[in-house]
Coordinates of C-alpha atoms in Angstrom, one line a residue:
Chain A
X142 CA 69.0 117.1 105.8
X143 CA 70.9 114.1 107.0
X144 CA 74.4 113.8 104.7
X145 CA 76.9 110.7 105.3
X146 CA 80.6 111.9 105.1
X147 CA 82.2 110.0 102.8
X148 CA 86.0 108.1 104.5
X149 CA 89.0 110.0 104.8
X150 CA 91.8 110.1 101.9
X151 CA 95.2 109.2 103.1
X152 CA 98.5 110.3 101.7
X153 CA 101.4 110.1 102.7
X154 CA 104.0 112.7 103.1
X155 CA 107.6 111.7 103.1
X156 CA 109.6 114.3 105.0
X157 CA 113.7 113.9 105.1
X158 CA 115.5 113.8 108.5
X159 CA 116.7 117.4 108.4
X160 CA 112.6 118.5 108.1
X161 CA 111.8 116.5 111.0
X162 CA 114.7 118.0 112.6
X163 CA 114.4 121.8 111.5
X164 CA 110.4 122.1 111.0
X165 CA 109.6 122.5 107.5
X166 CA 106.9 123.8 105.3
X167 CA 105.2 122.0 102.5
X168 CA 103.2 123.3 100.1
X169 CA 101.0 120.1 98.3
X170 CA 99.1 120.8 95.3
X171 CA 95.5 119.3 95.3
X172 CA 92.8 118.7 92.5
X173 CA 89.3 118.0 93.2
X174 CA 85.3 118.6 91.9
X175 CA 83.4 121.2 93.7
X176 CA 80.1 122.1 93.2
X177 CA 79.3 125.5 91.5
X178 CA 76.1 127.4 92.5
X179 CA 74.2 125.0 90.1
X180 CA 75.0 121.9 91.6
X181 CA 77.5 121.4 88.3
X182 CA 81.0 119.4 89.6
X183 CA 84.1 121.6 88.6
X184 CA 87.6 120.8 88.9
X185 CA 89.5 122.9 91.4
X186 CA 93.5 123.3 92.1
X187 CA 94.4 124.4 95.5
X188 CA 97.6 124.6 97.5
X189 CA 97.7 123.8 101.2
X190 CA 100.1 124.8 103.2
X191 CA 101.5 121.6 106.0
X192 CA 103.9 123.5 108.5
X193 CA 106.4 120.4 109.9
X194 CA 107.0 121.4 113.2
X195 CA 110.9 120.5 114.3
X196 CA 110.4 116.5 116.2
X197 CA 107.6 115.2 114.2
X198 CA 107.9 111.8 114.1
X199 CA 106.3 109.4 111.2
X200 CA 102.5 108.4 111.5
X201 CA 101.7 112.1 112.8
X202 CA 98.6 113.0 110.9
X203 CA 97.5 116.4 109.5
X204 CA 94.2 116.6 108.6
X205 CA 92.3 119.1 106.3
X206 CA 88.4 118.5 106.7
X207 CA 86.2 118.1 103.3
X208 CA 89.2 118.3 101.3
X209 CA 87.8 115.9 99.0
X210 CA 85.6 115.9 96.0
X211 CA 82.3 117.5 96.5
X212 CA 79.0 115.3 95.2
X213 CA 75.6 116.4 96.2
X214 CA 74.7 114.7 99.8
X215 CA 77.5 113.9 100.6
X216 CA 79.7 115.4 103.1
X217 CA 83.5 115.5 101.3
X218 CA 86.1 113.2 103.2
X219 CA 88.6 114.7 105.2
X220 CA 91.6 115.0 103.5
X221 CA 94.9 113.5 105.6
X222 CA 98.9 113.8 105.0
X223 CA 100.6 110.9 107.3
X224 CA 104.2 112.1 107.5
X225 CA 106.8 109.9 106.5
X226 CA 110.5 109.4 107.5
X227 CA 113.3 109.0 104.6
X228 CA 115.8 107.3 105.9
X229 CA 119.5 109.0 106.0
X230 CA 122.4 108.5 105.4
X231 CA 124.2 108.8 108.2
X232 CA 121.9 109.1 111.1
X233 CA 119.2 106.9 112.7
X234 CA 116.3 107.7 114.4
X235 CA 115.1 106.4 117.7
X236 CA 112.1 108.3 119.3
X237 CA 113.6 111.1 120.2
X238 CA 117.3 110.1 120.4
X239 CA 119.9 110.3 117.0
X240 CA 122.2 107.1 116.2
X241 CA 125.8 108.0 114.5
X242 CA 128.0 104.8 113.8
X243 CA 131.4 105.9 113.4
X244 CA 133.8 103.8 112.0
X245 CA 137.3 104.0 113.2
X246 CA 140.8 101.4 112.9
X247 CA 141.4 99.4 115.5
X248 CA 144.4 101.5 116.8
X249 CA 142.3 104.6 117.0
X250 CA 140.0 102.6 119.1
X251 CA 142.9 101.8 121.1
X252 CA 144.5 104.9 121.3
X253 CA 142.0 107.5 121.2
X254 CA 140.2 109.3 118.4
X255 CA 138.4 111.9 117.6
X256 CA 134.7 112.2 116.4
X257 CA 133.8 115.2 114.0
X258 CA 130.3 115.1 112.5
X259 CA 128.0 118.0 111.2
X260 CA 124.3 118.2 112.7
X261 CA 121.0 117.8 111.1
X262 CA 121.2 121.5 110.6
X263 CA 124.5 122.1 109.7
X264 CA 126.6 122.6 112.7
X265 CA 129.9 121.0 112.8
X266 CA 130.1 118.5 116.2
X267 CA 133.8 117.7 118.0
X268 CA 134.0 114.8 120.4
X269 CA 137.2 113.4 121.2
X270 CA 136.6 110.4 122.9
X271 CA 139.8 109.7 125.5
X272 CA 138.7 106.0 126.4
X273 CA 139.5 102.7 124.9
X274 CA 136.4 101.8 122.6
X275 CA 135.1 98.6 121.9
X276 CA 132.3 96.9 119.4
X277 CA 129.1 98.0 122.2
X278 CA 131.1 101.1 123.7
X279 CA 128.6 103.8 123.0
X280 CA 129.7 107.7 123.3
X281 CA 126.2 109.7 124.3
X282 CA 125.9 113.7 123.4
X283 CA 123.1 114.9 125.5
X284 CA 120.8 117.3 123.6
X285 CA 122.1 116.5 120.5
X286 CA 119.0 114.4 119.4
X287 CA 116.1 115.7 117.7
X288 CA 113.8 118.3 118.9
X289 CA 111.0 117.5 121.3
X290 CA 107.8 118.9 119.7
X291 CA 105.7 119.7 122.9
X292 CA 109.2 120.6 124.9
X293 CA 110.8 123.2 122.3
X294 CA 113.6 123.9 124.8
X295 CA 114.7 120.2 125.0
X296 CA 116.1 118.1 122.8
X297 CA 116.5 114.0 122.8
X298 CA 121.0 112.5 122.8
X299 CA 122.8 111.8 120.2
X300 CA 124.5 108.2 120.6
X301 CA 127.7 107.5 119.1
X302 CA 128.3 104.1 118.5
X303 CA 131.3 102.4 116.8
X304 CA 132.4 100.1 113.8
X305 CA 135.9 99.1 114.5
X306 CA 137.9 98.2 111.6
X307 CA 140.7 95.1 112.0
X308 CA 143.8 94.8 110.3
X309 CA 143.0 91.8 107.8
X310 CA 146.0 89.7 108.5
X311 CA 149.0 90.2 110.8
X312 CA 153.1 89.3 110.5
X313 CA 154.2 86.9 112.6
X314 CA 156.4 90.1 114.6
X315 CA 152.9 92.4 114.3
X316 CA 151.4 89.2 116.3
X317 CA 154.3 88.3 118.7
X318 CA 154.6 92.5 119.4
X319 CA 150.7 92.4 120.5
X320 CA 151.3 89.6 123.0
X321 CA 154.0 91.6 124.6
X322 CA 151.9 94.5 124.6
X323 CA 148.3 94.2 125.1
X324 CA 147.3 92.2 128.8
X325 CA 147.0 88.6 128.6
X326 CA 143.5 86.0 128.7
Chain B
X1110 CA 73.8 58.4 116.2
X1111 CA 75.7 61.6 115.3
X1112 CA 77.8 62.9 118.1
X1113 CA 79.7 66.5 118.2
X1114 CA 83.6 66.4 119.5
X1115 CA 85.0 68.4 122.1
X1116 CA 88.0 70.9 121.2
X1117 CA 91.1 69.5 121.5
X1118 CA 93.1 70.0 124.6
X1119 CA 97.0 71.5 123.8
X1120 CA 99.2 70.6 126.4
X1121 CA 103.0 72.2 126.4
X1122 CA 106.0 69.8 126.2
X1123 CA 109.7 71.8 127.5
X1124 CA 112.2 70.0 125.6
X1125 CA 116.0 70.8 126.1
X1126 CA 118.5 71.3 123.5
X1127 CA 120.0 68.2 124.0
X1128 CA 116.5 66.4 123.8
X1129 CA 116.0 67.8 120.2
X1130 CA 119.3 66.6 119.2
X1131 CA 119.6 63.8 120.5
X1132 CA 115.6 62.6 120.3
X1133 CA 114.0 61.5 123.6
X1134 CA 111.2 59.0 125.0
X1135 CA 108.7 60.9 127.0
X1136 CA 106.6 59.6 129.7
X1137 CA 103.6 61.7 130.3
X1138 CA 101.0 60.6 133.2
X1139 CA 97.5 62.1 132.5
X1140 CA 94.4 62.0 134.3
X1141 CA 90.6 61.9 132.8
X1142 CA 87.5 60.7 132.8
X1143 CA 86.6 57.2 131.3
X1144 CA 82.8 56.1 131.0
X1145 CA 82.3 52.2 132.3
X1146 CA 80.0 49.6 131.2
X1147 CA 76.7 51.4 132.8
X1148 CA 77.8 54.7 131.4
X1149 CA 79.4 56.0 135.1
X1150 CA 82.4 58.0 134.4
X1151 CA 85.5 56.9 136.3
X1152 CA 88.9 58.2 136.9
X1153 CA 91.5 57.0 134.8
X1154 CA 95.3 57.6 135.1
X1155 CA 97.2 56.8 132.3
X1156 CA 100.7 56.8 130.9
X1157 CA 101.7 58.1 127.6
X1158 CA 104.8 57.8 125.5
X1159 CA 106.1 60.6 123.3
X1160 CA 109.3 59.6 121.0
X1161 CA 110.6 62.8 120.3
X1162 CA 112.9 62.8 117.2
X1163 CA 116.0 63.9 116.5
X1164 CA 115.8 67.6 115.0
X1165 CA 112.1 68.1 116.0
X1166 CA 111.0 71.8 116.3
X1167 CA 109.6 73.8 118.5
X1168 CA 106.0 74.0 116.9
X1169 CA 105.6 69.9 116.2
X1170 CA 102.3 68.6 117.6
X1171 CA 102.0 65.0 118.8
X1172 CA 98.5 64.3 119.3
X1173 CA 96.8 61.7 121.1
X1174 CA 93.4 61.0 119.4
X1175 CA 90.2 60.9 121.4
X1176 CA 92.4 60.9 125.0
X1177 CA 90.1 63.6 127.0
X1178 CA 87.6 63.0 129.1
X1179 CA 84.3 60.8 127.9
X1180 CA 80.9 62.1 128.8
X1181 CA 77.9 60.6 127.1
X1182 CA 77.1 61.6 123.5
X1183 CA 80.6 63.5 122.9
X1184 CA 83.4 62.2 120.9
X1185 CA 86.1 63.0 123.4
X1186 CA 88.9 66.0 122.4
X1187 CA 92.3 64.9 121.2
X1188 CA 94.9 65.5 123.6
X1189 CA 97.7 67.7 121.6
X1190 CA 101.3 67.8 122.5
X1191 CA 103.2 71.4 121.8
X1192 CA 107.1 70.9 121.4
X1193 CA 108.4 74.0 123.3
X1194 CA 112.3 74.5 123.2
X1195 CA 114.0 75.3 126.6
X1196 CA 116.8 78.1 125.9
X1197 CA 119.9 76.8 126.5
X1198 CA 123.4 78.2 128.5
X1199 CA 125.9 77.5 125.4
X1200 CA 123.8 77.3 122.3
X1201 CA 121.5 79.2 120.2
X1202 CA 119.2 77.5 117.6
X1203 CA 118.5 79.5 114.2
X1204 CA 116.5 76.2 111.6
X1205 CA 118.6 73.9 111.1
X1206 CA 122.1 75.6 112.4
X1207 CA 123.4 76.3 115.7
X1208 CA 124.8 79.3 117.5
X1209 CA 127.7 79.6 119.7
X1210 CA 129.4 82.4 121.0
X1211 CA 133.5 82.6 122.0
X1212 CA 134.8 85.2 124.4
X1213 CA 137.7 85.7 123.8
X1214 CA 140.2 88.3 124.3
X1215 CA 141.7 90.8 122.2
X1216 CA 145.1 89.4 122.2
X1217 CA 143.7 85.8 121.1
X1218 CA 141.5 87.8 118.4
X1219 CA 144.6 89.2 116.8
X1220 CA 147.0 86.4 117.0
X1221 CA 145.0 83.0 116.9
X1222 CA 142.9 80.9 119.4
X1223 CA 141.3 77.6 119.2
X1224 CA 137.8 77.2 120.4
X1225 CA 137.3 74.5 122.2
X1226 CA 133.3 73.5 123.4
X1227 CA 131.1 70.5 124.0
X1228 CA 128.4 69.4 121.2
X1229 CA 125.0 69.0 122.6
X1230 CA 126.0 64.9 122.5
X1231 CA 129.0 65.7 125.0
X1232 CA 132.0 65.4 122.2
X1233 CA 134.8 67.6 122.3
X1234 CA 135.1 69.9 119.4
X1235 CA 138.2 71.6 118.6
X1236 CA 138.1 74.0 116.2
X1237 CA 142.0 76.1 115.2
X1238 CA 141.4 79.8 114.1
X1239 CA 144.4 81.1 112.4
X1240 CA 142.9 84.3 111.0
X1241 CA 142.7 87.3 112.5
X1242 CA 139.2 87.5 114.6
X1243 CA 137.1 90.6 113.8
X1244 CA 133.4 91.3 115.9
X1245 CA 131.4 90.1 112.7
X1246 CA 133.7 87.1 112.1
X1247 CA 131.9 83.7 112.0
X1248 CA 133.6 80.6 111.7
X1249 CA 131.4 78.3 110.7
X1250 CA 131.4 74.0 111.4
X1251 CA 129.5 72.4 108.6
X1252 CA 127.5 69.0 109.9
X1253 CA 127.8 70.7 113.5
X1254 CA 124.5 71.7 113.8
X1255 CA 120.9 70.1 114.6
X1256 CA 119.9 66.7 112.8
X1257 CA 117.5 67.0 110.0
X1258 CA 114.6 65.4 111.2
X1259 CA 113.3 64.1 107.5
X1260 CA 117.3 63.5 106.3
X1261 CA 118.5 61.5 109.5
X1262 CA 122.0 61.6 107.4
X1263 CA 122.3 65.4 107.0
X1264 CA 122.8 67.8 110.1
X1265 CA 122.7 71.6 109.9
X1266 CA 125.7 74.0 110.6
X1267 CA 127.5 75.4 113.9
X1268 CA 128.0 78.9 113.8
X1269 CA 131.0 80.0 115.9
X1270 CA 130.4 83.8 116.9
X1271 CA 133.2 85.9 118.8
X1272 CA 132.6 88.2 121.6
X1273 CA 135.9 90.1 121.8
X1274 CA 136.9 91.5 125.3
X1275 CA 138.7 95.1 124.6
X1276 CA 141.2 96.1 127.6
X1277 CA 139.5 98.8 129.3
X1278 CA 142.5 101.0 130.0
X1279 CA 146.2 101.4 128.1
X1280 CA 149.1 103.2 129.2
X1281 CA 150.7 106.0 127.1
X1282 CA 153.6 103.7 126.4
X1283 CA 151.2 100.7 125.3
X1284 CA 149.0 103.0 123.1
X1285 CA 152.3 104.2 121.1
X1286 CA 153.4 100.7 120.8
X1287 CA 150.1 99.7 119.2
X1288 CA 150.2 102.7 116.7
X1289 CA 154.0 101.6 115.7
X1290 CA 152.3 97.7 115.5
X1291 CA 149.5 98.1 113.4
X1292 CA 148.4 99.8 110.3
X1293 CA 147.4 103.6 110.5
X1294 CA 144.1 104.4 109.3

């Protein structure tokens, strides 16, 4: 008997940062008609089981095949979760690499300052950055990214980039001292 | 006698900034086929004039109707003329407005400057900055930008943009000098 297979069912599965991060596992509820032993459609619940693994990145697709509803001569569709990424708070995600923008005064940019952050799973991060920083200076942690699915033992950087407050308005003496300090045009 | 047309032929046209701002007569030499009193075709070159308007668009089509070459039985194409926008060394288009970017130093951000530049009709432009200059800080000149093609009387704005140049190094006696200076975090 020739059966056509009826399209694939999409859903999406929003995963937050720290999943993608620390490999997670989801546990979806599903309802759909199978056939009993009569040919009689009967609704079903089943759990199934989606194991994250740590540096998934969105679109990845897990598919469970004839997960849908069961109709007589019909092969079920495939059933398929697309992962989604929620966006976070405080980092961003490029590929493989993390984005941190810390923001700082303009005197600690000047002076010196230290960045303390905790990871995606938990860890509190110390970099003191000794140089002067300015709006594109970007501080890189190597192997601070996210995981690498197919390369478990590596891990993607973590960039630390900067949002430098000013001071809103100056005195005339806060303005004359900077032009004695700070080099000239 | 019904006769088809031929596709019309789309021809590029770089324009500068100063072009588009100012408007512009273009002389354009093409080269076809005409068909003479016995039907022969015979070479034809040809001069055409494109007045470009203030505040055109990259995007605006002049089209020449029936200007490609004539074979028997064919309406000849339209010859189409693309307005392409050459990028320019001091100024960035965005609609209507225009872009500009100042370097300028830290010490100039934090005590004053005045901007001075050249419109795209080669006047001076002098435009006083007494606040303090942060990397987001716009300063904006309204009636400074492109001409409005369809409101001859109305231009668009110039965006002044600052690209502030950090000192890459302080000494020890600078960096306390700056933290007695300016407001702690």
């Amino acid at each position: 008997t020739s059966a056509t297979k009826a399209p694939a069912i999409e859903r999406q599965l929003a995963c937050s940062l720290e999943d993608l991060y620390r490999g997670a596992t989801k546990k979806m509820k599903i309802s759909r008609d199978v056939l009993d032993a009569t040919g009689k459609p009967t609704n079903l619940e089943e759990i199934l089981t989606i194991d994250i693994k740590p540096g998934w990145k969105k679109g990845t697709k897990v598919t469970f095949p004839k997960k849908g509803n069961e109709k007589p001569n019909i092969i079920p569709s495939d059933l398929v979760f697309i992962i989604e990424e929620r966006s976070h708070a405080r980092f961003k995600r490029d590929k493989d690499d993390l984005i941190y923008t810390h923001r700082i005064s303009l005197v600690e940019a000047l002076t010196g300052c230290t960045v303390q952050l905790t990871t995606l799973d938990g860890r509190n991060l110390t970099v003191p950055v000794k140089s002067v920083i300015n709006p594109t200076s970007e501080e890189v942690v190597k192997g601070e990214g996210m995981p690498i699915t197919k390369e478990p033992s590596k891990k993607g950087d973590l960039k630390i980039r900067f949002q430098i407050k000013f001071p809103t308005n100056l005195t005339s003496d806060q303005k004359s001292g900077i032009q004695q300090l700070l080099p000239k045009p």
